[in-house]
PDB file of C-alpha atoms in Angstrom:
ATOM      1  CA  MET A   9      -5.143  13.992 -19.042  1.00  0.00           C
ATOM      2  CA  THR A  10      -6.334  14.283 -15.436  1.00  0.00           C
ATOM      3  CA  ARG A  11      -7.575  10.698 -15.346  1.00  0.00           C
ATOM      4  CA  ARG A  12      -5.141   8.683 -13.243  1.00  0.00           C
ATOM      5  CA  ILE A  13      -6.265   6.964 -10.073  1.00  0.00           C
ATOM      6  CA  ASP A  14      -3.475   6.974  -7.480  1.00  0.00           C
ATOM      7  CA  THR A  15      -3.692   4.010  -5.125  1.00  0.00           C
ATOM      8  CA  HIS A  16      -0.490   4.887  -3.230  1.00  0.00           C
ATOM      9  CA  GLN A  17      -0.994   8.391  -1.879  1.00  0.00           C
ATOM     10  CA  HIS A  18      -0.534   9.183   1.789  1.00  0.00           C
ATOM     11  CA  ILE A  19      -2.405  11.266   4.305  1.00  0.00           C
ATOM     12  CA  VAL A  20      -0.764  12.791   7.366  1.00  0.00           C
ATOM     13  CA  PRO A  21      -3.377  14.195   9.764  1.00  0.00           C
ATOM     14  CA  PRO A  22      -1.774  17.093  11.676  1.00  0.00           C
ATOM     15  CA  PHE A  23      -2.522  15.539  15.080  1.00  0.00           C
ATOM     16  CA  TYR A  24      -0.949  12.265  13.913  1.00  0.00           C
ATOM     17  CA  ALA A  25       2.203  14.059  12.746  1.00  0.00           C
ATOM     18  CA  GLN A  26       2.461  15.851  16.096  1.00  0.00           C
ATOM     19  CA  TRP A  27       1.975  12.566  17.958  1.00  0.00           C
ATOM     20  CA  LEU A  28       4.843  10.923  16.060  1.00  0.00           C
ATOM     21  CA  GLU A  29       7.082  13.946  16.481  1.00  0.00           C
ATOM     22  CA  ARG A  30       6.493  13.982  20.225  1.00  0.00           C
ATOM     23  CA  LYS A  31       7.674  10.388  20.287  1.00  0.00           C
ATOM     24  CA  GLY A  32      10.728  11.204  18.160  1.00  0.00           C
ATOM     25  CA  LEU A  33       9.649   8.904  15.313  1.00  0.00           C
ATOM     26  CA  THR A  34      10.216   9.117  11.563  1.00  0.00           C
ATOM     27  CA  ALA A  35       8.794   7.150   8.659  1.00  0.00           C
ATOM     28  CA  GLY A  36      11.595   4.767   7.807  1.00  0.00           C
ATOM     29  CA  GLY A  37      14.155   7.537   8.132  1.00  0.00           C
ATOM     30  CA  LEU A  38      12.003  10.135   6.379  1.00  0.00           C
ATOM     31  CA  PRO A  39      10.810  13.172   8.313  1.00  0.00           C
ATOM     32  CA  ILE A  40       7.067  13.334   8.838  1.00  0.00           C
ATOM     33  CA  PRO A  41       5.798  15.665   6.087  1.00  0.00           C
ATOM     34  CA  ARG A  42       3.228  18.401   6.379  1.00  0.00           C
ATOM     35  CA  TRP A  43      -0.022  17.516   4.605  1.00  0.00           C
ATOM     36  CA  SER A  44      -3.105  19.390   3.462  1.00  0.00           C
ATOM     37  CA  ALA A  45      -5.895  18.574   1.061  1.00  0.00           C
ATOM     38  CA  GLU A  46      -5.060  21.702  -0.901  1.00  0.00           C
ATOM     39  CA  ALA A  47      -1.437  20.634  -1.406  1.00  0.00           C
ATOM     40  CA  ALA A  48      -2.602  17.139  -2.370  1.00  0.00           C
ATOM     41  CA  LEU A  49      -4.961  18.540  -5.000  1.00  0.00           C
ATOM     42  CA  GLU A  50      -2.202  20.754  -6.406  1.00  0.00           C
ATOM     43  CA  MET A  51       0.072  17.728  -6.761  1.00  0.00           C
ATOM     44  CA  MET A  52      -2.730  15.729  -8.341  1.00  0.00           C
ATOM     45  CA  GLU A  53      -3.361  18.452 -10.917  1.00  0.00           C
ATOM     46  CA  ALA A  54       0.328  18.542 -11.809  1.00  0.00           C
ATOM     47  CA  LEU A  55       0.540  14.738 -12.178  1.00  0.00           C
ATOM     48  CA  HIS A  56      -2.815  14.323 -13.977  1.00  0.00           C
ATOM     49  CA  ILE A  57      -4.384  12.413 -11.081  1.00  0.00           C
ATOM     50  CA  ALA A  58      -8.164  12.456 -10.903  1.00  0.00           C
ATOM     51  CA  ALA A  59      -8.510  10.590  -7.604  1.00  0.00           C
ATOM     52  CA  GLY A  60      -6.283   9.330  -4.835  1.00  0.00           C
ATOM     53  CA  VAL A  61      -6.815   6.586  -2.260  1.00  0.00           C
ATOM     54  CA  LEU A  62      -5.185   7.893   0.920  1.00  0.00           C
ATOM     55  CA  SER A  63      -3.345   5.830   3.521  1.00  0.00           C
ATOM     56  CA  VAL A  64      -1.316   6.356   6.668  1.00  0.00           C
ATOM     57  CA  SER A  65       2.286   5.245   6.203  1.00  0.00           C
ATOM     58  CA  THR A  66       4.723   3.548   8.562  1.00  0.00           C
ATOM     59  CA  PRO A  67       4.992   3.483  11.583  1.00  0.00           C
ATOM     60  CA  GLY A  68       1.205   3.252  11.657  1.00  0.00           C
ATOM     61  CA  VAL A  69      -0.551   3.623  14.993  1.00  0.00           C
ATOM     62  CA  HIS A  70       0.495   0.671  17.129  1.00  0.00           C
ATOM     63  CA  LEU A  71       3.593   1.710  19.039  1.00  0.00           C
ATOM     64  CA  GLY A  72       3.200  -0.834  21.839  1.00  0.00           C
ATOM     65  CA  ASP A  73      -0.071   0.104  23.545  1.00  0.00           C
ATOM     66  CA  ASP A  74      -3.367  -1.415  22.344  1.00  0.00           C
ATOM     67  CA  ALA A  75      -5.619   1.279  23.796  1.00  0.00           C
ATOM     68  CA  GLU A  76      -3.520   4.095  22.364  1.00  0.00           C
ATOM     69  CA  ALA A  77      -3.463   2.382  18.964  1.00  0.00           C
ATOM     70  CA  ARG A  78      -7.241   1.942  18.920  1.00  0.00           C
ATOM     71  CA  SER A  79      -7.799   5.586  19.789  1.00  0.00           C
ATOM     72  CA  MET A  80      -5.375   6.870  17.146  1.00  0.00           C
ATOM     73  CA  ALA A  81      -6.692   4.496  14.451  1.00  0.00           C
ATOM     74  CA  ARG A  82     -10.231   5.775  15.031  1.00  0.00           C
ATOM     75  CA  ALA A  83      -9.044   9.383  14.905  1.00  0.00           C
ATOM     76  CA  VAL A  84      -7.064   9.051  11.660  1.00  0.00           C
ATOM     77  CA  ASN A  85      -9.833   7.053   9.982  1.00  0.00           C
ATOM     78  CA  GLU A  86     -12.486   9.602  10.869  1.00  0.00           C
ATOM     79  CA  PHE A  87     -10.185  12.390   9.663  1.00  0.00           C
ATOM     80  CA  SER A  88      -9.612  10.543   6.364  1.00  0.00           C
ATOM     81  CA  ALA A  89     -13.333   9.934   5.914  1.00  0.00           C
ATOM     82  CA  GLN A  90     -14.016  13.634   6.454  1.00  0.00           C
ATOM     83  CA  VAL A  91     -11.452  14.601   3.817  1.00  0.00           C
ATOM     84  CA  ALA A  92     -13.077  12.177   1.360  1.00  0.00           C
ATOM     85  CA  ALA A  93     -16.532  13.548   2.149  1.00  0.00           C
ATOM     86  CA  GLU A  94     -15.399  17.133   1.635  1.00  0.00           C
ATOM     87  CA  HIS A  95     -13.886  16.320  -1.778  1.00  0.00           C
ATOM     88  CA  PRO A  96     -16.278  13.820  -3.388  1.00  0.00           C
ATOM     89  CA  GLY A  97     -14.779  11.898  -6.248  1.00  0.00           C
ATOM     90  CA  ARG A  98     -11.245  13.113  -5.515  1.00  0.00           C
ATOM     91  CA  PHE A  99     -10.258  11.121  -2.431  1.00  0.00           C
ATOM     92  CA  GLY A 100     -10.902   7.708  -0.928  1.00  0.00           C
ATOM     93  CA  PHE A 101      -8.976   6.059   1.881  1.00  0.00           C
ATOM     94  CA  PHE A 102      -7.585   2.822   3.223  1.00  0.00           C
ATOM     95  CA  ALA A 103      -8.497   2.361   6.872  1.00  0.00           C
ATOM     96  CA  THR A 104      -5.674   2.184   9.392  1.00  0.00           C
ATOM     97  CA  LEU A 105      -5.882  -0.853  11.695  1.00  0.00           C
ATOM     98  CA  THR A 106      -4.243  -1.842  14.966  1.00  0.00           C
ATOM     99  CA  LEU A 107      -2.126  -4.932  14.293  1.00  0.00           C
ATOM    100  CA  PRO A 108      -0.733  -6.793  16.191  1.00  0.00           C
ATOM    101  CA  ASP A 109      -3.912  -6.128  18.220  1.00  0.00           C
ATOM    102  CA  VAL A 110      -6.098  -8.440  16.115  1.00  0.00           C
ATOM    103  CA  GLU A 111      -9.311  -7.918  18.077  1.00  0.00           C
ATOM    104  CA  GLY A 112      -8.949  -4.160  17.752  1.00  0.00           C
ATOM    105  CA  ALA A 113      -8.108  -4.497  14.054  1.00  0.00           C
ATOM    106  CA  ILE A 114     -11.266  -6.490  13.327  1.00  0.00           C
ATOM    107  CA  ALA A 115     -13.415  -3.981  15.209  1.00  0.00           C
ATOM    108  CA  GLU A 116     -11.830  -0.992  13.464  1.00  0.00           C
ATOM    109  CA  ALA A 117     -12.095  -2.618  10.038  1.00  0.00           C
ATOM    110  CA  ALA A 118     -15.819  -3.175  10.582  1.00  0.00           C
ATOM    111  CA  TYR A 119     -16.362   0.416  11.746  1.00  0.00           C
ATOM    112  CA  ALA A 120     -14.313   1.945   8.934  1.00  0.00           C
ATOM    113  CA  LEU A 121     -15.750  -0.188   6.138  1.00  0.00           C
ATOM    114  CA  ASP A 122     -19.361  -0.070   7.316  1.00  0.00           C
ATOM    115  CA  ASN A 123     -19.691   3.380   8.870  1.00  0.00           C
ATOM    116  CA  LEU A 124     -16.953   5.452   7.253  1.00  0.00           C
ATOM    117  CA  LYS A 125     -17.170   3.739   3.841  1.00  0.00           C
ATOM    118  CA  ALA A 126     -13.427   3.117   3.618  1.00  0.00           C
ATOM    119  CA  ASP A 127     -12.203   1.753   0.294  1.00  0.00           C
ATOM    120  CA  GLY A 128     -10.146  -0.978   1.952  1.00  0.00           C
ATOM    121  CA  VAL A 129      -7.515  -1.282   4.657  1.00  0.00           C
ATOM    122  CA  VAL A 130      -3.786  -0.611   4.885  1.00  0.00           C
ATOM    123  CA  LEU A 131      -1.560  -3.141   6.641  1.00  0.00           C
ATOM    124  CA  LEU A 132       2.128  -2.731   7.398  1.00  0.00           C
ATOM    125  CA  THR A 133       4.420  -5.529   6.250  1.00  0.00           C
ATOM    126  CA  ASN A 134       5.565  -6.134   9.816  1.00  0.00           C
ATOM    127  CA  VAL A 135       4.994  -4.713  13.272  1.00  0.00           C
ATOM    128  CA  ARG A 136       8.029  -5.123  15.510  1.00  0.00           C
ATOM    129  CA  GLY A 137       9.102  -8.250  13.653  1.00  0.00           C
ATOM    130  CA  THR A 138       5.723  -9.993  13.277  1.00  0.00           C
ATOM    131  CA  TYR A 139       5.093 -10.236   9.528  1.00  0.00           C
ATOM    132  CA  LEU A 140       1.916 -10.519   7.534  1.00  0.00           C
ATOM    133  CA  GLY A 141       1.345 -14.236   7.099  1.00  0.00           C
ATOM    134  CA  ASP A 142       1.686 -14.900  10.827  1.00  0.00           C
ATOM    135  CA  ALA A 143      -0.960 -17.288  12.137  1.00  0.00           C
ATOM    136  CA  SER A 144      -2.038 -14.790  14.803  1.00  0.00           C
ATOM    137  CA  MET A 145      -3.581 -12.602  12.076  1.00  0.00           C
ATOM    138  CA  GLU A 146      -5.798 -15.289  10.533  1.00  0.00           C
ATOM    139  CA  PRO A 147      -9.045 -14.068  12.184  1.00  0.00           C
ATOM    140  CA  LEU A 148      -8.553 -10.614  10.649  1.00  0.00           C
ATOM    141  CA  MET A 149      -7.827 -12.048   7.219  1.00  0.00           C
ATOM    142  CA  GLU A 150     -10.885 -14.294   7.414  1.00  0.00           C
ATOM    143  CA  GLU A 151     -13.047 -11.244   8.135  1.00  0.00           C
ATOM    144  CA  LEU A 152     -11.463  -9.159   5.368  1.00  0.00           C
ATOM    145  CA  ASN A 153     -11.865 -12.024   2.904  1.00  0.00           C
ATOM    146  CA  ARG A 154     -15.530 -12.340   3.872  1.00  0.00           C
ATOM    147  CA  ARG A 155     -15.877  -8.659   3.005  1.00  0.00           C
ATOM    148  CA  GLN A 156     -13.922  -9.068  -0.267  1.00  0.00           C
ATOM    149  CA  ALA A 157     -11.712  -6.219   0.877  1.00  0.00           C
ATOM    150  CA  VAL A 158      -8.863  -4.448  -0.863  1.00  0.00           C
ATOM    151  CA  VAL A 159      -5.730  -4.705   1.298  1.00  0.00           C
ATOM    152  CA  PHE A 160      -2.941  -2.219   0.641  1.00  0.00           C
ATOM    153  CA  VAL A 161       0.383  -3.520   1.993  1.00  0.00           C
ATOM    154  CA  HIS A 162       2.919  -0.839   2.892  1.00  0.00           C
ATOM    155  CA  PRO A 163       6.503  -1.499   3.979  1.00  0.00           C
ATOM    156  CA  SER A 164       7.812  -0.814   7.437  1.00  0.00           C
ATOM    157  CA  GLU A 165      11.294  -0.889   8.932  1.00  0.00           C
ATOM    158  CA  LEU A 166      13.132  -4.180   8.994  1.00  0.00           C
ATOM    159  CA  PRO A 167      13.431  -5.713  12.492  1.00  0.00           C
ATOM    160  CA  ALA A 168      17.185  -5.100  12.288  1.00  0.00           C
ATOM    161  CA  PRO A 169      19.487  -2.092  12.587  1.00  0.00           C
ATOM    162  CA  PRO A 170      19.833  -0.070   9.375  1.00  0.00           C
ATOM    163  CA  VAL A 171      23.185   0.182   7.624  1.00  0.00           C
ATOM    164  CA  PRO A 172      24.834   3.475   8.622  1.00  0.00           C
ATOM    165  CA  GLY A 173      24.218   6.023   5.904  1.00  0.00           C
ATOM    166  CA  ILE A 174      21.453   4.008   4.188  1.00  0.00           C
ATOM    167  CA  PRO A 175      18.038   5.027   5.547  1.00  0.00           C
ATOM    168  CA  PRO A 176      15.416   2.280   5.694  1.00  0.00           C
ATOM    169  CA  PHE A 177      13.224   3.795   2.980  1.00  0.00           C
ATOM    170  CA  ALA A 178      16.020   3.545   0.394  1.00  0.00           C
ATOM    171  CA  ALA A 179      16.374  -0.246   0.198  1.00  0.00           C
ATOM    172  CA  ASP A 180      15.065  -1.909   3.353  1.00  0.00           C
ATOM    173  CA  PHE A 181      11.464  -1.068   2.410  1.00  0.00           C
ATOM    174  CA  LEU A 182      11.807  -3.189  -0.728  1.00  0.00           C
ATOM    175  CA  LEU A 183      13.174  -6.148   1.185  1.00  0.00           C
ATOM    176  CA  ASP A 184      10.488  -5.740   3.851  1.00  0.00           C
ATOM    177  CA  THR A 185       7.745  -5.929   1.208  1.00  0.00           C
ATOM    178  CA  THR A 186       9.416  -8.975  -0.315  1.00  0.00           C
ATOM    179  CA  ARG A 187       9.606 -10.710   3.069  1.00  0.00           C
ATOM    180  CA  ALA A 188       5.910 -10.074   3.682  1.00  0.00           C
ATOM    181  CA  ALA A 189       4.940 -11.328   0.217  1.00  0.00           C
ATOM    182  CA  ILE A 190       6.887 -14.560   0.686  1.00  0.00           C
ATOM    183  CA  ASN A 191       5.449 -15.065   4.165  1.00  0.00           C
ATOM    184  CA  MET A 192       1.855 -14.504   3.024  1.00  0.00           C
ATOM    185  CA  ALA A 193       2.268 -16.881   0.089  1.00  0.00           C
ATOM    186  CA  LYS A 194       4.082 -19.457   2.217  1.00  0.00           C
ATOM    187  CA  ALA A 195       1.279 -19.311   4.802  1.00  0.00           C
ATOM    188  CA  GLY A 196      -1.276 -20.073   2.088  1.00  0.00           C
ATOM    189  CA  TRP A 197      -3.103 -16.758   2.383  1.00  0.00           C
ATOM    190  CA  LEU A 198      -3.392 -16.217  -1.363  1.00  0.00           C
ATOM    191  CA  ALA A 199      -5.139 -19.553  -1.804  1.00  0.00           C
ATOM    192  CA  ARG A 200      -7.116 -19.488   1.449  1.00  0.00           C
ATOM    193  CA  TYR A 201      -8.411 -15.911   1.037  1.00  0.00           C
ATOM    194  CA  PRO A 202      -9.118 -15.711  -2.699  1.00  0.00           C
ATOM    195  CA  ASP A 203     -11.549 -12.804  -2.390  1.00  0.00           C
ATOM    196  CA  LEU A 204      -8.913 -10.416  -1.056  1.00  0.00           C
ATOM    197  CA  LYS A 205      -7.237  -8.013  -3.456  1.00  0.00           C
ATOM    198  CA  ILE A 206      -3.777  -7.499  -1.917  1.00  0.00           C
ATOM    199  CA  ILE A 207      -1.749  -4.626  -3.403  1.00  0.00           C
ATOM    200  CA  LEU A 208       2.008  -4.682  -2.811  1.00  0.00           C
ATOM    201  CA  SER A 209       3.704  -1.277  -2.701  1.00  0.00           C
ATOM    202  CA  HIS A 210       6.583  -0.219  -4.936  1.00  0.00           C
ATOM    203  CA  ALA A 211       6.066  -2.910  -7.606  1.00  0.00           C
ATOM    204  CA  GLY A 212       6.297  -5.607  -4.944  1.00  0.00           C
ATOM    205  CA  GLY A 213       9.826  -4.814  -3.824  1.00  0.00           C
ATOM    206  CA  PHE A 214      12.076  -7.548  -5.228  1.00  0.00           C
ATOM    207  CA  VAL A 215       9.234  -9.974  -5.970  1.00  0.00           C
ATOM    208  CA  PRO A 216       9.123  -9.620  -9.780  1.00  0.00           C
ATOM    209  CA  TYR A 217      12.907  -9.716 -10.103  1.00  0.00           C
ATOM    210  CA  ALA A 218      13.557 -12.626  -7.723  1.00  0.00           C
ATOM    211  CA  ALA A 219      10.315 -14.638  -7.807  1.00  0.00           C
ATOM    212  CA  GLU A 220      11.925 -17.719  -9.312  1.00  0.00           C
ATOM    213  CA  ARG A 221      14.543 -17.733  -6.551  1.00  0.00           C
ATOM    214  CA  PHE A 222      12.016 -18.169  -3.743  1.00  0.00           C
ATOM    215  CA  ALA A 223       9.066 -19.628  -5.651  1.00  0.00           C
ATOM    216  CA  ARG A 224       9.437 -23.111  -4.143  1.00  0.00           C
ATOM    217  CA  LEU A 225       8.994 -21.623  -0.664  1.00  0.00           C
ATOM    218  CA  CYS A 226       5.654 -20.196  -1.742  1.00  0.00           C
ATOM    219  CA  ALA A 227       3.889 -23.408  -2.800  1.00  0.00           C
ATOM    220  CA  PRO A 228       2.940 -26.485  -0.747  1.00  0.00           C
ATOM    221  CA  SER A 229       3.976 -28.633  -3.715  1.00  0.00           C
ATOM    222  CA  GLY A 230       7.460 -27.147  -3.716  1.00  0.00           C
ATOM    223  CA  ARG A 231       7.182 -26.627  -7.478  1.00  0.00           C
ATOM    224  CA  TYR A 232       8.603 -23.469  -9.024  1.00  0.00           C
ATOM    225  CA  GLU A 233       5.611 -22.921 -11.293  1.00  0.00           C
ATOM    226  CA  ASP A 234       3.108 -23.290  -8.438  1.00  0.00           C
ATOM    227  CA  GLY A 235       4.997 -20.768  -6.327  1.00  0.00           C
ATOM    228  CA  VAL A 236       5.150 -18.268  -9.170  1.00  0.00           C
ATOM    229  CA  LEU A 237       1.412 -18.639  -9.719  1.00  0.00           C
ATOM    230  CA  GLN A 238       0.809 -17.917  -6.030  1.00  0.00           C
ATOM    231  CA  LEU A 239       2.904 -14.750  -6.162  1.00  0.00           C
ATOM    232  CA  GLN A 240       1.167 -13.610  -9.324  1.00  0.00           C
ATOM    233  CA  ARG A 241      -2.096 -13.396  -7.369  1.00  0.00           C
ATOM    234  CA  PHE A 242      -0.861 -10.184  -5.769  1.00  0.00           C
ATOM    235  CA  TRP A 243      -1.603  -6.737  -7.169  1.00  0.00           C
ATOM    236  CA  PHE A 244       1.231  -4.206  -7.561  1.00  0.00           C
ATOM    237  CA  ASP A 245       1.522  -0.413  -7.672  1.00  0.00           C
ATOM    238  CA  THR A 246       4.052   1.696  -9.570  1.00  0.00           C
ATOM    239  CA  ALA A 247       4.999   4.090  -6.755  1.00  0.00           C
ATOM    240  CA  LEU A 248       8.677   5.083  -7.196  1.00  0.00           C
ATOM    241  CA  SER A 249       8.973   2.043  -9.485  1.00  0.00           C
ATOM    242  CA  SER A 250       8.381   3.273 -13.021  1.00  0.00           C
ATOM    243  CA  SER A 251      11.956   3.292 -14.255  1.00  0.00           C
ATOM    244  CA  PRO A 252      12.389   1.348 -17.528  1.00  0.00           C
ATOM    245  CA  TYR A 253      14.230  -1.440 -15.709  1.00  0.00           C
ATOM    246  CA  ALA A 254      11.716  -1.746 -12.862  1.00  0.00           C
ATOM    247  CA  LEU A 255       8.713  -1.713 -15.199  1.00  0.00           C
ATOM    248  CA  ALA A 256      10.345  -4.253 -17.503  1.00  0.00           C
ATOM    249  CA  ALA A 257      10.684  -6.703 -14.606  1.00  0.00           C
ATOM    250  CA  LEU A 258       7.194  -5.977 -13.310  1.00  0.00           C
ATOM    251  CA  LEU A 259       5.515  -6.438 -16.693  1.00  0.00           C
ATOM    252  CA  ALA A 260       7.505  -9.607 -17.360  1.00  0.00           C
ATOM    253  CA  PHE A 261       6.149 -11.081 -14.118  1.00  0.00           C
ATOM    254  CA  ALA A 262       2.755  -9.569 -13.309  1.00  0.00           C
ATOM    255  CA  ASP A 263      -0.555  -9.538 -15.120  1.00  0.00           C
ATOM    256  CA  PRO A 264      -0.921  -5.947 -16.441  1.00  0.00           C
ATOM    257  CA  GLY A 265      -4.504  -6.145 -15.189  1.00  0.00           C
ATOM    258  CA  ARG A 266      -3.177  -6.223 -11.606  1.00  0.00           C
ATOM    259  CA  ILE A 267      -1.004  -3.086 -11.694  1.00  0.00           C
ATOM    260  CA  THR A 268      -2.112   0.350 -10.468  1.00  0.00           C
ATOM    261  CA  PHE A 269      -0.580   3.816 -10.572  1.00  0.00           C
ATOM    262  CA  GLY A 270       1.039   5.242  -7.421  1.00  0.00           C
ATOM    263  CA  SER A 271       2.703   8.554  -6.534  1.00  0.00           C
ATOM    264  CA  ASP A 272       3.828   7.981  -2.897  1.00  0.00           C
ATOM    265  CA  TRP A 273       3.214  11.680  -2.185  1.00  0.00           C
ATOM    266  CA  PRO A 274       3.970  13.434   0.213  1.00  0.00           C
ATOM    267  CA  TYR A 275       6.638  11.113   1.635  1.00  0.00           C
ATOM    268  CA  ALA A 276       7.988  11.326  -1.887  1.00  0.00           C
ATOM    269  CA  PRO A 277       8.015  15.104  -2.460  1.00  0.00           C
ATOM    270  CA  GLN A 278       6.281  16.385  -5.574  1.00  0.00           C
ATOM    271  CA  GLU A 279       9.505  16.674  -7.583  1.00  0.00           C
ATOM    272  CA  ARG A 280      10.304  13.010  -6.949  1.00  0.00           C
ATOM    273  CA  SER A 281       6.757  11.842  -7.677  1.00  0.00           C
ATOM    274  CA  ALA A 282       6.839  13.900 -10.886  1.00  0.00           C
ATOM    275  CA  HIS A 283      10.153  12.328 -11.913  1.00  0.00           C
ATOM    276  CA  PHE A 284       8.675   8.842 -11.728  1.00  0.00           C
ATOM    277  CA  ALA A 285       5.464  10.009 -13.421  1.00  0.00           C
ATOM    278  CA  ARG A 286       7.584  11.258 -16.361  1.00  0.00           C
ATOM    279  CA  LEU A 287       9.356   7.903 -16.545  1.00  0.00           C
ATOM    280  CA  PHE A 288       5.943   6.224 -16.547  1.00  0.00           C
ATOM    281  CA  GLU A 289       4.811   8.460 -19.416  1.00  0.00           C
ATOM    282  CA  GLN A 290       7.948   7.665 -21.433  1.00  0.00           C
ATOM    283  CA  TYR A 291       7.662   3.892 -21.045  1.00  0.00           C
ATOM    284  CA  GLY A 292       6.573   1.923 -24.102  1.00  0.00           C
ATOM    285  CA  PHE A 293       3.221   0.614 -22.905  1.00  0.00           C
ATOM    286  CA  ASP A 294       0.652  -0.219 -25.511  1.00  0.00           C
ATOM    287  CA  ALA A 295      -2.524   1.869 -25.278  1.00  0.00           C
ATOM    288  CA  LYS A 296      -4.494  -0.864 -23.526  1.00  0.00           C
ATOM    289  CA  GLN A 297      -1.818  -1.398 -20.856  1.00  0.00           C
ATOM    290  CA  ARG A 298      -1.456   2.328 -20.187  1.00  0.00           C
ATOM    291  CA  GLU A 299      -5.182   2.852 -19.788  1.00  0.00           C
ATOM    292  CA  ALA A 300      -5.452  -0.152 -17.482  1.00  0.00           C
ATOM    293  CA  ILE A 301      -2.576   0.859 -15.204  1.00  0.00           C
ATOM    294  CA  GLU A 302      -3.440   4.544 -15.073  1.00  0.00           C
ATOM    295  CA  ARG A 303      -7.134   4.068 -14.437  1.00  0.00           C
ATOM    296  CA  GLY A 304      -8.956   0.940 -15.536  1.00  0.00           C
ATOM    297  CA  ASN A 305      -7.500  -1.521 -13.024  1.00  0.00           C
ATOM    298  CA  ALA A 306      -8.153   0.830 -10.112  1.00  0.00           C
ATOM    299  CA  LEU A 307     -11.729   1.323 -11.279  1.00  0.00           C
ATOM    300  CA  ARG A 308     -12.265  -2.422 -10.968  1.00  0.00           C
ATOM    301  CA  LEU A 309     -11.185  -2.141  -7.332  1.00  0.00           C
ATOM    302  CA  PHE A 310     -12.873   1.203  -6.615  1.00  0.00           C
ATOM    303  CA  PRO A 311     -15.782   1.631  -9.045  1.00  0.00           C
ATOM    304  CA  ARG A 312     -17.090   4.717  -7.240  1.00  0.00           C
ATOM    305  CA  PHE A 313     -14.338   6.752  -8.900  1.00  0.00           C
ATOM    306  CA  GLY A 314     -15.944   6.106 -12.271  1.00  0.00           C
TER     307      GLY A 314
END
């Protein structure tokens, strides 16, 4: 059964964790977890995962200083590439970039994709209130589209105070992903950059459930059906989103050929990842859907794992 390809699995280089801790930062209210390749492989064995595409989570590397962000992005990308090289066939990685430093992001994307053989890039939904879809990011998206890149979109904290007692990761992450999806569609990115494969975390937040509500915002024509078609160009992962009610909404909205498996480990501890994996196993997919979501769709994006 060890055949799944996990497109939402995180890496936490020790020096990166120490850097965040020195600055007193968390990941959307979650403590920064300890990570090792050995622990990742143990989790993967338990959850029947053959390969994982690793990514750095929020808050990313840009904390206000371009030079510091460029240095840290290079360090975490080289660390991730080394992990992948040491465990061939088990790990890939999404390169961390430096938005809102667009020039630095383009340079790091080129280095990571060309030299480190990254499997794509990870972009946060927003950086200090500037969301994906903003016109300032167009040069980066043009370059990624030229490269036919896979873009993994991970939520960040909303540019607003959290509700006391409700940490950002619990609900704000879902709204943040939804905001970014609307903004990208509204900006025309899905039509203008057709060669990008953009994966939305956590089943797209509220996108499948509420697409009809904001569809008119997402199409120049203002037509519901055109907006829905734009939003259906996204890809979606199942990380923490494989309950029967979440999957029902996702499958009612999205093409099953654009859904990939996700664990969200280690920010989701193994027990929590396993809980959602069990729900995934219990869901009434047909055989073709299950094979596609567990493995086949990801292989189309990352054929080297075949």
